[in-house]
CSV table of C-alpha atoms and ligand atoms in Angstrom, one decimal:
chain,number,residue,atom,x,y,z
A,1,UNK,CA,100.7,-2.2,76.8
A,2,UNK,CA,97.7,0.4,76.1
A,3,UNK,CA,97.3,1.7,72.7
A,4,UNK,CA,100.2,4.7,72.9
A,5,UNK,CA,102.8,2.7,74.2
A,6,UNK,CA,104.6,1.8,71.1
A,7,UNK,CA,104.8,5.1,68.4
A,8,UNK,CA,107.9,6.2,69.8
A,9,UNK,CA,108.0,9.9,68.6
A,10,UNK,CA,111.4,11.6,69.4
A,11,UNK,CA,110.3,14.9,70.4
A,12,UNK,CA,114.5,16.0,70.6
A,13,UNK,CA,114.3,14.8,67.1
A,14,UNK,CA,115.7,18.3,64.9
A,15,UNK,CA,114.9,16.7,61.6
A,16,UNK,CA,111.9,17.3,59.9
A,17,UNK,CA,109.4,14.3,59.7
A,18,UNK,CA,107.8,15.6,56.4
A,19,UNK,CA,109.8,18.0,54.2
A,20,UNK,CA,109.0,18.9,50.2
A,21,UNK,CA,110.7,20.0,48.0
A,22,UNK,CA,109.2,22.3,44.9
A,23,UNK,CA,107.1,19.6,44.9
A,24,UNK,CA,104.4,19.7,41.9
A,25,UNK,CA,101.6,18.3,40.1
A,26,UNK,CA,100.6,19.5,37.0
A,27,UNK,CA,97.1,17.8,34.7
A,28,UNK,CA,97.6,18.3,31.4
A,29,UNK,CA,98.6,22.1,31.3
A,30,UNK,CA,97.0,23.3,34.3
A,31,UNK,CA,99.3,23.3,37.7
A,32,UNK,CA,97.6,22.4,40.7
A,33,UNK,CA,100.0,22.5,43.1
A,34,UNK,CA,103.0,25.0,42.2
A,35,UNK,CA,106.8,24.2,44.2
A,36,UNK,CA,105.6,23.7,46.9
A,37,UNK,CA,108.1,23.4,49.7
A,38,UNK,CA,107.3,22.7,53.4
A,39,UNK,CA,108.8,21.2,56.0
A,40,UNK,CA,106.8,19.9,59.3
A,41,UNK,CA,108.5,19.0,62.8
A,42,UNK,CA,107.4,15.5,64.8
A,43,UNK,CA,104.6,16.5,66.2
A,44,UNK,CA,103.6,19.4,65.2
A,45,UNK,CA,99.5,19.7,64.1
A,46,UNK,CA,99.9,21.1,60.6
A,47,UNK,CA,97.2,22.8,58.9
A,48,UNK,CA,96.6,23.2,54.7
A,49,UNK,CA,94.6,25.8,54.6
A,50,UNK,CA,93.4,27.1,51.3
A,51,UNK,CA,89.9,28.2,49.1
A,52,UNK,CA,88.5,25.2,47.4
A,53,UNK,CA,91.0,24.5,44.0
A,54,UNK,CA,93.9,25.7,46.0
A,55,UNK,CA,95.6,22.0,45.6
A,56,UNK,CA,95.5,21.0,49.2
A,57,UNK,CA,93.6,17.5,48.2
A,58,UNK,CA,96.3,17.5,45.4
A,59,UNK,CA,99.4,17.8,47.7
A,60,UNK,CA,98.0,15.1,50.5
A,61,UNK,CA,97.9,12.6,47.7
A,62,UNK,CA,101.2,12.8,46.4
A,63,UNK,CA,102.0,12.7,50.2
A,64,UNK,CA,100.7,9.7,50.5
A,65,UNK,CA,101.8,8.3,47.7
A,66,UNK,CA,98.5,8.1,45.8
A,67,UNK,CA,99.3,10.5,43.3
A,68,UNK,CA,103.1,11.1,41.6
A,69,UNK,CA,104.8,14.3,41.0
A,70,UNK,CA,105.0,15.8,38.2
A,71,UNK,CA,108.1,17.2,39.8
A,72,UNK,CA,110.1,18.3,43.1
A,73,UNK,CA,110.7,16.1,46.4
A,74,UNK,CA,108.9,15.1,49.3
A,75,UNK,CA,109.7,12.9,52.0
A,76,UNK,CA,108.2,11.5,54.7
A,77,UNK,CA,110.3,9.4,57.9
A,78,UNK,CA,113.1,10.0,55.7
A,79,UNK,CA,111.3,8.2,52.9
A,80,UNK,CA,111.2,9.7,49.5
A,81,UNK,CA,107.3,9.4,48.4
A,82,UNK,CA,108.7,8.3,44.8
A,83,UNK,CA,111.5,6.0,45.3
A,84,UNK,CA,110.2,4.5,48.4
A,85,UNK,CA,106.9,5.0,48.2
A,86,UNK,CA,105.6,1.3,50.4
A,87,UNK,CA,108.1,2.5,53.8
A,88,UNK,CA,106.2,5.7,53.4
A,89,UNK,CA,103.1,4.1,53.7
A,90,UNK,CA,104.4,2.1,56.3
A,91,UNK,CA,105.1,5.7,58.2
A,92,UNK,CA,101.3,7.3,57.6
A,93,UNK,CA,98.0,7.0,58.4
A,94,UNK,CA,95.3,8.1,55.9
A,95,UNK,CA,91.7,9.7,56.2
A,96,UNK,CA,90.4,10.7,52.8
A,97,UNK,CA,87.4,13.0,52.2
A,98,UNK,CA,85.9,9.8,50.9
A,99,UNK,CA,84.0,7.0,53.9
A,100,UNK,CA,86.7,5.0,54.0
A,101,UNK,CA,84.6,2.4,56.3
A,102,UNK,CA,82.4,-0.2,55.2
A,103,UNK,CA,78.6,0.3,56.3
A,104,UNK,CA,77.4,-3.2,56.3
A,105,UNK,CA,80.4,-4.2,58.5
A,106,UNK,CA,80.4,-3.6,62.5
A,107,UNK,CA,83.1,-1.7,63.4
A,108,UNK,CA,85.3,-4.7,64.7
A,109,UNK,CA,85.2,-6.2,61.2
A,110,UNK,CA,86.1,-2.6,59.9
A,111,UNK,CA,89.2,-2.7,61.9
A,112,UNK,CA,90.2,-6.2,61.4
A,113,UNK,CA,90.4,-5.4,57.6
A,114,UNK,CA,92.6,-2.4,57.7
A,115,UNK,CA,94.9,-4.8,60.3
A,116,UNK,CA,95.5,-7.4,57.8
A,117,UNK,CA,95.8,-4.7,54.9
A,118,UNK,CA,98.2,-3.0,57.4
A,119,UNK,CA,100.3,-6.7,57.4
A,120,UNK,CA,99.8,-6.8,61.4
A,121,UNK,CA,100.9,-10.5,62.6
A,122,UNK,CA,97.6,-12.3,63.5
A,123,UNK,CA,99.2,-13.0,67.2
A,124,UNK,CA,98.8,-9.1,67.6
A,125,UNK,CA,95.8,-8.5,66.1
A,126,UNK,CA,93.2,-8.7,68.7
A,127,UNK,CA,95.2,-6.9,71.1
A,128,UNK,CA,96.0,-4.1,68.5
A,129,UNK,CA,92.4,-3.9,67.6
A,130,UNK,CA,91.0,-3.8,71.6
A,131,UNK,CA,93.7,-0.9,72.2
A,132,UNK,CA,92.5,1.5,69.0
A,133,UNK,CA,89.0,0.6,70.4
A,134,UNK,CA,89.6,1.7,73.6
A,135,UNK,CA,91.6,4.9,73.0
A,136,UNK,CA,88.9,6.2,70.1
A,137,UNK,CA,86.3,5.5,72.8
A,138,UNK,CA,84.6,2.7,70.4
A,139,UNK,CA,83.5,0.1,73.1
A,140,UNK,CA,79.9,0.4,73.0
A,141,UNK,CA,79.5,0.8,69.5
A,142,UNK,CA,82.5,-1.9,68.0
A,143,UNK,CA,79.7,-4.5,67.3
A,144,UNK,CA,77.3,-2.8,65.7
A,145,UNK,CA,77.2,-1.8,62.1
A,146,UNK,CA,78.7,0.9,60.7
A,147,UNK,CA,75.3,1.8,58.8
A,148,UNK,CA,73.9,2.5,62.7
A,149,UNK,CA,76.9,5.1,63.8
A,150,UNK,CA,76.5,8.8,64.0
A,151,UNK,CA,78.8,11.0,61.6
A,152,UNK,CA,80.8,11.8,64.4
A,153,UNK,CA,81.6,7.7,65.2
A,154,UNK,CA,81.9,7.2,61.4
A,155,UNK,CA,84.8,9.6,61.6
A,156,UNK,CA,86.6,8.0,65.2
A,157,UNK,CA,86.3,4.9,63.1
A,158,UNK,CA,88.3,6.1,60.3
A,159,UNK,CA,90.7,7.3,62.3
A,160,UNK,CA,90.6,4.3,64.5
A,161,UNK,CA,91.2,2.4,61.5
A,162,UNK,CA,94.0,4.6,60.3
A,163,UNK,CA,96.4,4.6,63.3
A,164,UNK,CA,96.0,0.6,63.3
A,165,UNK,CA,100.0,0.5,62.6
A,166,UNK,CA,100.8,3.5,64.8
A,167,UNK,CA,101.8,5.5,62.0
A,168,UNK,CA,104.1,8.2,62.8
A,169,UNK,CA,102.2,10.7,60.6
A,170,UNK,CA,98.7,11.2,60.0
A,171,UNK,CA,97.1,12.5,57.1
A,172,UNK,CA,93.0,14.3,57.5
A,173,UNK,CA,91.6,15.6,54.5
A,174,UNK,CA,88.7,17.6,55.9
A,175,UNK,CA,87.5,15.3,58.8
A,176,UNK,CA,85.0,17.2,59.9
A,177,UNK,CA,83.1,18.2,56.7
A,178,UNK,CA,79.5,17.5,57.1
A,179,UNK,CA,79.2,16.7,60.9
A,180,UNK,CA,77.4,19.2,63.5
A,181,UNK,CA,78.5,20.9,65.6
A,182,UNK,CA,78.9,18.2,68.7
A,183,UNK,CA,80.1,15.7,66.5
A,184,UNK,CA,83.1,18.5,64.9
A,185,UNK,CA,84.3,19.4,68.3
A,186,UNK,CA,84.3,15.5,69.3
A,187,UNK,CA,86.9,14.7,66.3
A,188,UNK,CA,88.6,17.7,67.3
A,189,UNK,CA,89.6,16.3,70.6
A,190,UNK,CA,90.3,13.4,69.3
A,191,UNK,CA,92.9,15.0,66.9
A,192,UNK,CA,93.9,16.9,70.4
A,193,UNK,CA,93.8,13.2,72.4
A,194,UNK,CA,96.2,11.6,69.9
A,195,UNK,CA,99.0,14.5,69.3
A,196,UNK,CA,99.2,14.6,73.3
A,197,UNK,CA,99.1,11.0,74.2
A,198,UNK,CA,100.9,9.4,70.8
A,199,UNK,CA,102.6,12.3,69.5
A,200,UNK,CA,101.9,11.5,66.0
A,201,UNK,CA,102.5,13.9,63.6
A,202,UNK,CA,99.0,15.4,62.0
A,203,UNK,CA,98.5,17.2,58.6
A,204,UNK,CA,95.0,18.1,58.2
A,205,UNK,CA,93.5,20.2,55.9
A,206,UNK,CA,89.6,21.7,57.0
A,207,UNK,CA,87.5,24.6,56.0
A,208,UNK,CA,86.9,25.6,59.8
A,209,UNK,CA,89.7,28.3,60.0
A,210,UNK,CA,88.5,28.8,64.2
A,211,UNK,CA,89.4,25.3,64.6
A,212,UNK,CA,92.6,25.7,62.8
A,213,UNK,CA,93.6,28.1,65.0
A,214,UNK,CA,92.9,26.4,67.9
A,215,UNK,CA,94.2,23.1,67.4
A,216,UNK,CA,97.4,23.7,64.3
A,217,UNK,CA,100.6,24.7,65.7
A,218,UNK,CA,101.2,26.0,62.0
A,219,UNK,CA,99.1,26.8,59.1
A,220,UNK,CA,100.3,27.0,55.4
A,221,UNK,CA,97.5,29.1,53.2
A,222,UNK,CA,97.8,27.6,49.8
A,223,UNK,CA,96.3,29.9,47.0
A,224,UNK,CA,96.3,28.6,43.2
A,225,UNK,CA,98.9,25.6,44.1
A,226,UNK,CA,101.5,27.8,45.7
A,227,UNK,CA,101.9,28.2,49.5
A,228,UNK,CA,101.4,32.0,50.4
A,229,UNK,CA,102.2,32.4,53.7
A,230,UNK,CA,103.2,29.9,56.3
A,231,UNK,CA,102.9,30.6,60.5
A,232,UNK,CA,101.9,29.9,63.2
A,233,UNK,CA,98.1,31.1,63.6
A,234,UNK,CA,99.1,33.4,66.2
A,235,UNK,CA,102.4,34.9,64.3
A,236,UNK,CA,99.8,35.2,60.9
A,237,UNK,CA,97.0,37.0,62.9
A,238,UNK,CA,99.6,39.5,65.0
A,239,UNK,CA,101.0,40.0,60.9
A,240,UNK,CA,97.6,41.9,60.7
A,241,UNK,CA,97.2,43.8,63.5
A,242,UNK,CA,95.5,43.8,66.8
A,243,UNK,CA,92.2,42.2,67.4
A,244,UNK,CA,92.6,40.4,63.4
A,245,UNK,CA,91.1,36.6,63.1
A,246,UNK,CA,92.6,33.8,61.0
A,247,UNK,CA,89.6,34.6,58.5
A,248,UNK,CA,90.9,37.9,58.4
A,249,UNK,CA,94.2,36.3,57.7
A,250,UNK,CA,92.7,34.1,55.0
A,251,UNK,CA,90.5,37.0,53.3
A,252,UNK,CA,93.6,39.1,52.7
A,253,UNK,CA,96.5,36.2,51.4
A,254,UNK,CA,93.5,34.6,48.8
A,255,UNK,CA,90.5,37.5,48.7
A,256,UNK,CA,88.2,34.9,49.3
A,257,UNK,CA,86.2,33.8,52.5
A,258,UNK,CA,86.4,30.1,53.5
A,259,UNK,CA,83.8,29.6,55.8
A,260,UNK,CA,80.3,31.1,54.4
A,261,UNK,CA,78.8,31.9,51.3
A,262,UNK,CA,80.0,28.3,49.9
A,263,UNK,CA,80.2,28.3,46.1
A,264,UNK,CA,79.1,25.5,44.5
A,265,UNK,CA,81.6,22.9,44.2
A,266,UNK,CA,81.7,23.2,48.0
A,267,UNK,CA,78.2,23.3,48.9
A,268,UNK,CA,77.8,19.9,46.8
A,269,UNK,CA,80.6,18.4,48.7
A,270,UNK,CA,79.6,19.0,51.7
A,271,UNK,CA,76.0,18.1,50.7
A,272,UNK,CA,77.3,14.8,49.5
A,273,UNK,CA,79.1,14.1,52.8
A,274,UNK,CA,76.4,15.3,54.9
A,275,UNK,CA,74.4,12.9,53.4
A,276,UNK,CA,77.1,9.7,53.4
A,277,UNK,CA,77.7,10.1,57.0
A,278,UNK,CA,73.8,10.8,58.1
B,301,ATP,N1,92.6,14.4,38.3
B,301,ATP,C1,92.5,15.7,38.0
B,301,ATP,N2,92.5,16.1,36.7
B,301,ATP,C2,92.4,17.4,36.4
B,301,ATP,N3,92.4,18.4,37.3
B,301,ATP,C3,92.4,18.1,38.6
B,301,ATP,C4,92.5,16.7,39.0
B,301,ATP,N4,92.5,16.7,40.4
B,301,ATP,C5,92.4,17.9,40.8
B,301,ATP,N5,92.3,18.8,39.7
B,301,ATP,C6,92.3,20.2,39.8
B,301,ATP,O1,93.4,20.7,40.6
B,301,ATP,C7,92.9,21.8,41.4
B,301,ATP,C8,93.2,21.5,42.8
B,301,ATP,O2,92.3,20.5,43.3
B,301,ATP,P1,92.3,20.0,44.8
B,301,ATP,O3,91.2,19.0,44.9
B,301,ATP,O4,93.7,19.6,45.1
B,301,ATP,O5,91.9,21.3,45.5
B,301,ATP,P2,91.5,21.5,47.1
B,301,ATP,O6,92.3,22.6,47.6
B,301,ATP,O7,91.7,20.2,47.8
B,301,ATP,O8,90.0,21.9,46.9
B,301,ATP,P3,88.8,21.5,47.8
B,301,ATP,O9,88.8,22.3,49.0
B,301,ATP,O10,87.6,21.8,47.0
B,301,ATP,O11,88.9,20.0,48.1
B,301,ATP,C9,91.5,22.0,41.1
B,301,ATP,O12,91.4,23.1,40.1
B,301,ATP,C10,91.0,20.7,40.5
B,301,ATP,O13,89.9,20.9,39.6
């Protein structure tokens, strides 16, 4: 059995695979995600779109149990993210901002790592491993060091790594933050490769609002912890008028651009990725 065999998506399924709740998360005093309540169909690409602050970090962590609520709901799979917090890790896959692979490792050790974390039974883990290999395109690169690997194979690896346990959703924060060009489009059909072939579920958050469009069936715009508007891109732009963009979109929900001019904060995390990933 090749590498999509075994997800089993129900594409009839009605019932939402991730639905929250007014779910929240205050620090101290300051909210940074505000009741938020969304609800995302198998399947679907979902895109958190928001300046940077908005709380769209914030949210994926509690969605992946990382972080608690302060309050609301969410649940993933039918899993509450409080109550039942390891079957929900069970059901998702997880790229952080952070490099999530080792360097000094190949990328074979890599994957053998997040196998046993993942609790697969050592009789499957070869094949497991040869089968994520193969459908990420990893075969000439699987035995060299991470250190060696372009962004762009740094990122197929952390995905790679991610889907291990055919998760039935799967969590990007900003995979393609710091890579060119060549190397952003390459993750993006990856994200396009695994949605058509697997039908996993995808929430991904970016700053590319041309590649939201392309690739999200819906986008949420979060502004100051609260979802503003949520669409499809093409419902959001036709909102707008003829001829409008999802920037445009974006510039009139938050007043703020996304994509140029990066403040601070953004410049030095993309500066800090830039320089991780090589
Ligand atoms: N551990 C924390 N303690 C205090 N404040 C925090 C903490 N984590 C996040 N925040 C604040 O919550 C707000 C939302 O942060 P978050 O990282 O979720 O935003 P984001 O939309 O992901 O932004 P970016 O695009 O820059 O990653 C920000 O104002 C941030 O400073």
């Amino acid at each position: 059995m090749g590498w999509t065999g075994g997800i089993g998506r129900s594409q009839e399924q009605s019932e939402p695979i991730l639905a929250t709740s007014a779910l929240t998360r205050r620090f101290g005093s300051f909210t940074a995600v505000d009741e938020l309540t969304i609800s995302v169909a198998p399947g679907e690409v979902f895109g958190l779109l928001g300046p940077n602050g908005a709380g769209k970090s914030t949210a994926i962590k509690m969605l992946t149990t990382l972080l608690p609520p302060s309050s609301g709901k969410a649940a993933i799979a039918g899993f509450d993210v409080r109550q039942q917090a390891a079957a929900v890790r069970r059901a998702i896959g997880y790229v952080p901002q952070a490099l999530s692979a080792d360097a000094d490792l190949t990328g074979y050790e890599n994957l053998l790592i997040f196998a046993k974390l993942y609790d697969i039974p050592a009789k499957q883990r070869q094949q497991r491993i040869r089968d994520v290999i193969e459908f990420m395109g990893l075969q000439s690169v699987a035995h060299r060091i991470v250190r060696q690997y372009s962004g762009g194979t740094i990122r197929r690896l952390e995905v790679a790594q991610s889907i291990l346990h055919k998760p039935q959703v799967l969590f990007l924060d900003e995979p393609t933050v710091g890579l060119d060009p060549i190397a952003r489009s390459s993750v993006w059909e990856l994200v396009q490769q695994l949605r058509h072939e697997s039908g996993t579920t995808i929430v991904l958050t970016t700053h590319f609002l041309e590649e939201a469009d392309r690739l999200c069936d819906r986008v949420a715009i979060l502004h100051g912890g609260k979802v503003i508007t949520v669409g499809t891109p093409a419902q959001l732009k036709a909102s707008l008028g003829e001829n409008a963009t999802l920037d445009d979109v974006f510039i009139h929900y938050t007043g703020d651009r996304l994509t140029s001019g990066a403040n601070y904060r953004e410049t030095s995390k993309i500066r800090r990725t830039a320089k991780r990933l090589g």
